mmCIF file of C-alpha atoms and ligand atoms in Angstrom:
data_model
loop_
_atom_site.group_PDB
_atom_site.id
_atom_site.type_symbol
_atom_site.label_atom_id
_atom_site.label_comp_id
_atom_site.label_asym_id
_atom_site.label_seq_id
_atom_site.Cartn_x
_atom_site.Cartn_y
_atom_site.Cartn_z
ATOM 1 C CA MET A 199 20.733 5.706 -5.172
ATOM 2 C CA ASN A 200 19.054 8.690 -3.446
ATOM 3 C CA PHE A 201 20.146 10.280 -0.228
ATOM 4 C CA ASP A 202 18.394 12.953 1.826
ATOM 5 C CA ALA A 203 20.034 16.003 3.401
ATOM 6 C CA THR A 204 21.289 13.902 6.311
ATOM 7 C CA ASN A 205 22.818 11.375 3.929
ATOM 8 C CA ARG A 206 20.154 8.786 4.878
ATOM 9 C CA TRP A 207 19.294 6.423 2.016
ATOM 10 C CA VAL A 208 15.741 7.143 0.989
ATOM 11 C CA GLY A 209 15.166 4.900 -1.919
ATOM 12 C CA CYS A 210 16.501 3.392 -5.079
ATOM 13 C CA PHE A 211 15.001 5.080 -8.132
ATOM 14 C CA THR A 212 17.629 4.208 -10.543
ATOM 15 C CA GLN A 213 19.210 0.860 -11.296
ATOM 16 C CA PRO A 214 22.841 0.309 -10.228
ATOM 17 C CA ALA A 215 25.411 0.379 -12.989
ATOM 18 C CA ASP A 216 25.902 -3.358 -12.788
ATOM 19 C CA ALA A 217 22.128 -4.088 -13.136
ATOM 20 C CA LYS A 218 22.611 -5.547 -16.604
ATOM 21 C CA GLN A 219 24.926 -8.198 -15.161
ATOM 22 C CA MET A 220 22.588 -8.991 -12.314
ATOM 23 C CA LYS A 221 20.634 -12.231 -12.594
ATOM 24 C CA HIS A 222 16.909 -11.607 -12.967
ATOM 25 C CA HIS A 223 14.283 -13.911 -11.613
ATOM 26 C CA VAL A 224 11.019 -14.684 -13.274
ATOM 27 C CA ILE A 225 7.992 -14.199 -11.024
ATOM 28 C CA ARG A 226 4.322 -14.698 -11.606
ATOM 29 C CA ILE A 227 2.001 -12.481 -9.626
ATOM 30 C CA THR A 228 -1.637 -11.477 -9.648
ATOM 31 C CA VAL A 229 -2.221 -7.801 -9.084
ATOM 32 C CA ASN A 230 -5.820 -6.608 -8.758
ATOM 33 C CA GLY A 231 -6.969 -9.674 -10.530
ATOM 34 C CA ASP A 232 -4.531 -9.406 -13.448
ATOM 35 C CA ARG A 233 -1.749 -11.954 -13.964
ATOM 36 C CA HIS A 234 1.741 -10.728 -14.684
ATOM 37 C CA THR A 235 4.964 -12.548 -15.495
ATOM 38 C CA LEU A 236 7.959 -10.364 -14.767
ATOM 39 C CA ALA A 237 11.765 -10.657 -14.726
ATOM 40 C CA VAL A 238 12.941 -8.921 -11.577
ATOM 41 C CA ALA A 239 16.353 -8.250 -10.101
ATOM 42 C CA PRO A 240 16.842 -9.662 -6.649
ATOM 43 C CA HIS A 241 17.043 -6.224 -5.028
ATOM 44 C CA TRP A 242 13.853 -4.743 -6.550
ATOM 45 C CA THR A 243 11.150 -4.058 -4.030
ATOM 46 C CA LEU A 244 7.423 -4.680 -4.558
ATOM 47 C CA VAL A 245 6.711 -0.931 -4.514
ATOM 48 C CA GLU A 246 9.246 -0.317 -7.352
ATOM 49 C CA VAL A 247 7.687 -3.102 -9.392
ATOM 50 C CA LEU A 248 4.195 -1.814 -8.814
ATOM 51 C CA ARG A 249 4.977 1.808 -9.582
ATOM 52 C CA GLU A 250 7.722 1.665 -12.146
ATOM 53 C CA HIS A 251 7.036 -1.527 -13.989
ATOM 54 C CA LEU A 252 3.250 -1.987 -13.742
ATOM 55 C CA ARG A 253 2.550 1.768 -13.571
ATOM 56 C CA LEU A 254 0.276 1.380 -10.616
ATOM 57 C CA THR A 255 1.262 4.694 -9.057
ATOM 58 C CA GLY A 256 -1.519 4.888 -6.490
ATOM 59 C CA THR A 257 0.740 3.102 -4.092
ATOM 60 C CA LYS A 258 3.103 5.756 -2.763
ATOM 61 C CA HIS A 259 6.804 5.542 -2.058
ATOM 62 C CA GLY A 260 7.407 7.568 1.047
ATOM 63 C CA CYS A 261 10.183 6.757 3.545
ATOM 64 C CA GLY A 262 11.341 3.561 1.925
ATOM 65 C CA THR A 263 12.149 2.226 5.434
ATOM 66 C CA GLY A 264 8.906 0.876 6.790
ATOM 67 C CA ASP A 265 7.956 3.896 8.866
ATOM 68 C CA CYS A 266 5.174 5.769 7.020
ATOM 69 C CA GLY A 267 2.813 3.153 5.539
ATOM 70 C CA ALA A 268 2.344 5.118 2.335
ATOM 71 C CA CYS A 269 3.317 1.980 0.376
ATOM 72 C CA THR A 270 0.785 -0.351 2.072
ATOM 73 C CA VAL A 271 -0.742 -3.011 -0.142
ATOM 74 C CA LEU A 272 -2.529 -6.292 0.527
ATOM 75 C CA LEU A 273 -0.557 -9.477 0.056
ATOM 76 C CA ASP A 274 -2.855 -12.468 0.020
ATOM 77 C CA GLY A 275 -5.301 -10.255 1.935
ATOM 78 C CA ARG A 276 -2.818 -9.037 4.601
ATOM 79 C CA SER A 277 -1.420 -5.490 4.656
ATOM 80 C CA VAL A 278 2.314 -5.202 4.116
ATOM 81 C CA ASN A 279 4.763 -2.376 3.458
ATOM 82 C CA SER A 280 5.665 -2.890 -0.152
ATOM 83 C CA CYS A 281 8.874 -0.976 0.295
ATOM 84 C CA LEU A 282 10.135 -3.630 2.634
ATOM 85 C CA THR A 283 8.944 -6.572 0.482
ATOM 86 C CA LEU A 284 11.208 -7.852 -2.278
ATOM 87 C CA ALA A 285 9.592 -8.643 -5.552
ATOM 88 C CA VAL A 286 11.129 -12.130 -5.511
ATOM 89 C CA GLU A 287 9.356 -12.833 -2.312
ATOM 90 C CA VAL A 288 5.875 -12.423 -3.823
ATOM 91 C CA ASP A 289 6.237 -15.008 -6.537
ATOM 92 C CA GLY A 290 2.911 -16.810 -6.961
ATOM 93 C CA ARG A 291 1.006 -14.493 -4.658
ATOM 94 C CA GLU A 292 -1.934 -12.155 -4.942
ATOM 95 C CA ILE A 293 -1.565 -8.401 -4.497
ATOM 96 C CA THR A 294 -4.262 -5.765 -4.095
ATOM 97 C CA THR A 295 -3.267 -2.101 -4.509
ATOM 98 C CA ILE A 296 -5.425 0.912 -4.040
ATOM 99 C CA GLU A 297 -6.327 0.650 -7.698
ATOM 100 C CA GLY A 298 -8.015 -2.689 -6.879
ATOM 101 C CA ILE A 299 -10.040 -1.592 -3.944
ATOM 102 C CA ALA A 300 -13.028 -0.180 -5.819
ATOM 103 C CA SER A 301 -15.227 -2.731 -7.590
ATOM 104 C CA SER A 302 -14.375 -3.727 -11.156
ATOM 105 C CA GLY A 303 -17.349 -1.607 -12.235
ATOM 106 C CA GLY A 304 -15.777 1.419 -10.628
ATOM 107 C CA GLU A 305 -17.961 1.608 -7.551
ATOM 108 C CA LEU A 306 -15.954 2.931 -4.598
ATOM 109 C CA HIS A 307 -15.421 0.791 -1.512
ATOM 110 C CA PRO A 308 -17.392 2.007 1.500
ATOM 111 C CA VAL A 309 -14.141 3.092 3.128
ATOM 112 C CA GLN A 310 -13.336 5.285 0.084
ATOM 113 C CA ASP A 311 -16.803 6.812 0.148
ATOM 114 C CA ALA A 312 -16.495 7.510 3.893
ATOM 115 C CA PHE A 313 -13.054 9.150 3.455
ATOM 116 C CA ILE A 314 -14.682 11.555 0.958
ATOM 117 C CA ALA A 315 -17.795 12.132 3.008
ATOM 118 C CA HIS A 316 -15.859 12.837 6.230
ATOM 119 C CA GLY A 317 -13.104 14.949 4.712
ATOM 120 C CA ALA A 318 -10.474 12.364 5.765
ATOM 121 C CA THR A 319 -7.982 13.300 3.126
ATOM 122 C CA GLN A 320 -6.069 16.466 2.603
ATOM 123 C CA CYS A 321 -2.859 16.273 0.543
ATOM 124 C CA GLY A 322 -3.753 12.678 -0.030
ATOM 125 C CA PHE A 323 -0.284 11.192 0.067
ATOM 126 C CA CYS A 324 -1.058 8.875 2.926
ATOM 127 C CA THR A 325 -4.600 8.097 1.730
ATOM 128 C CA PRO A 326 -3.956 5.028 -0.405
ATOM 129 C CA GLY A 327 -2.101 3.289 2.380
ATOM 130 C CA MET A 328 -4.738 4.395 4.935
ATOM 131 C CA VAL A 329 -7.520 3.054 2.848
ATOM 132 C CA VAL A 330 -5.781 -0.259 2.227
ATOM 133 C CA SER A 331 -5.077 -0.751 5.959
ATOM 134 C CA SER A 332 -8.721 0.198 6.728
ATOM 135 C CA VAL A 333 -10.103 -2.215 4.217
ATOM 136 C CA GLN A 334 -8.042 -5.000 5.843
ATOM 137 C CA LEU A 335 -9.176 -3.985 9.297
ATOM 138 C CA LEU A 336 -12.911 -4.127 8.333
ATOM 139 C CA ALA A 337 -12.373 -7.460 6.594
ATOM 140 C CA THR A 338 -11.242 -8.960 9.881
ATOM 141 C CA ASN A 339 -13.203 -6.819 12.339
ATOM 142 C CA SER A 340 -16.461 -5.476 10.967
ATOM 143 C CA ARG A 341 -17.250 -3.224 13.929
ATOM 144 C CA PRO A 342 -14.015 -2.003 15.426
ATOM 145 C CA GLU A 343 -13.787 0.217 18.533
ATOM 146 C CA GLU A 344 -12.028 3.547 18.137
ATOM 147 C CA GLN A 345 -8.877 2.185 19.808
ATOM 148 C CA GLU A 346 -8.881 -0.771 17.457
ATOM 149 C CA ILE A 347 -9.085 1.581 14.458
ATOM 150 C CA ARG A 348 -6.243 3.703 15.811
ATOM 151 C CA HIS A 349 -4.166 0.501 16.448
ATOM 152 C CA ALA A 350 -4.796 -0.701 12.927
ATOM 153 C CA LEU A 351 -3.518 2.628 11.564
ATOM 154 C CA GLY A 352 -0.428 2.580 13.791
ATOM 155 C CA GLY A 353 1.836 1.968 10.788
ATOM 156 C CA ASN A 354 0.249 4.683 8.615
ATOM 157 C CA LEU A 355 1.454 8.214 9.182
ATOM 158 C CA CYS A 356 -0.539 11.301 8.161
ATOM 159 C CA ARG A 357 0.960 14.764 8.343
ATOM 160 C CA CYS A 358 -2.256 16.618 7.548
ATOM 161 C CA THR A 359 -5.463 15.469 9.060
ATOM 162 C CA GLY A 360 -4.708 14.803 12.779
ATOM 163 C CA TYR A 361 -6.382 11.419 12.320
ATOM 164 C CA THR A 362 -9.679 12.301 13.811
ATOM 165 C CA LYS A 363 -11.497 12.513 10.496
ATOM 166 C CA ILE A 364 -9.824 9.333 9.304
ATOM 167 C CA VAL A 365 -10.946 7.439 12.375
ATOM 168 C CA GLU A 366 -14.476 8.868 12.021
ATOM 169 C CA ALA A 367 -14.520 7.764 8.381
ATOM 170 C CA ILE A 368 -13.592 4.236 9.147
ATOM 171 C CA ALA A 369 -16.150 4.011 11.963
ATOM 172 C CA ALA A 370 -18.775 5.331 9.556
ATOM 173 C CA ALA A 371 -17.802 2.784 6.923
ATOM 174 C CA ALA A 372 -18.099 0.023 9.500
ATOM 175 C CA THR A 373 -21.531 1.200 10.505
ATOM 176 C CA GLN A 374 -22.642 1.365 6.894
ATOM 177 C CA GLY A 375 -21.430 -2.201 6.339
ATOM 178 C CA GLU A 376 -23.307 -3.342 9.388
ATOM 179 C CA GLU A 377 -26.501 -1.621 8.187
ATOM 180 C CA ALA A 378 -26.071 -3.115 4.707
ATOM 181 C CA GLU A 379 -25.982 -6.584 6.258
ATOM 182 C CA GLY A 380 -29.201 -5.828 8.066
HETATM 183 S S1 FES B 157 7.387 3.948 1.894
HETATM 184 FE FE1 FES B 157 7.044 2.043 2.851
HETATM 185 S S2 FES B 157 6.665 2.405 4.884
HETATM 186 FE FE2 FES B 157 7.173 4.347 4.051
HETATM 187 S S1 FES B 158 -3.622 13.633 3.979
HETATM 188 FE FE1 FES B 158 -1.625 14.472 3.794
HETATM 189 S S2 FES B 158 -0.363 13.025 4.713
HETATM 190 FE FE2 FES B 158 -2.328 12.351 5.140
#
């Protein structure tokens, strides 16, 4: 277990001593189009499984308490905090992480292009979660108003950018998508 300076639990990066005795459950999940069968302990979170077992480290583990959105992934197309989602809960479901947002040929998603073009990333820690939330927003609302963009990012915290460039980037990606549709 890991505790911060105020003795607040901030995440579980090591298995408890009794982990070997703990019953594991077999789950089958699809992550970025790839099928996986995994034996998971009941307390393992989805972010732990993604990062530590599947080595998909693009998804970040920030607060561990549902406050920062750094761990955002798509679960059956809807954004969720993977730090608050138990691995056993996602049996049979489809997950998309930041590694699965670009096309299989490596072409960046318009949101990713727009983040680069608009300087919407600085340290980058929040960026995977921001991009995933933005992709879901544009999938459900192809031309969001500024307030709708800000609302959609309400669960994603950024300490660096001040959000303006992020909002501009998402609006630009939406415009680009609209132009592409003609
Ligand atoms: S790490 Fe999941 S919300 Fe912060
Ligand atoms: S770019 Fe640093 S936290 Fe958002």
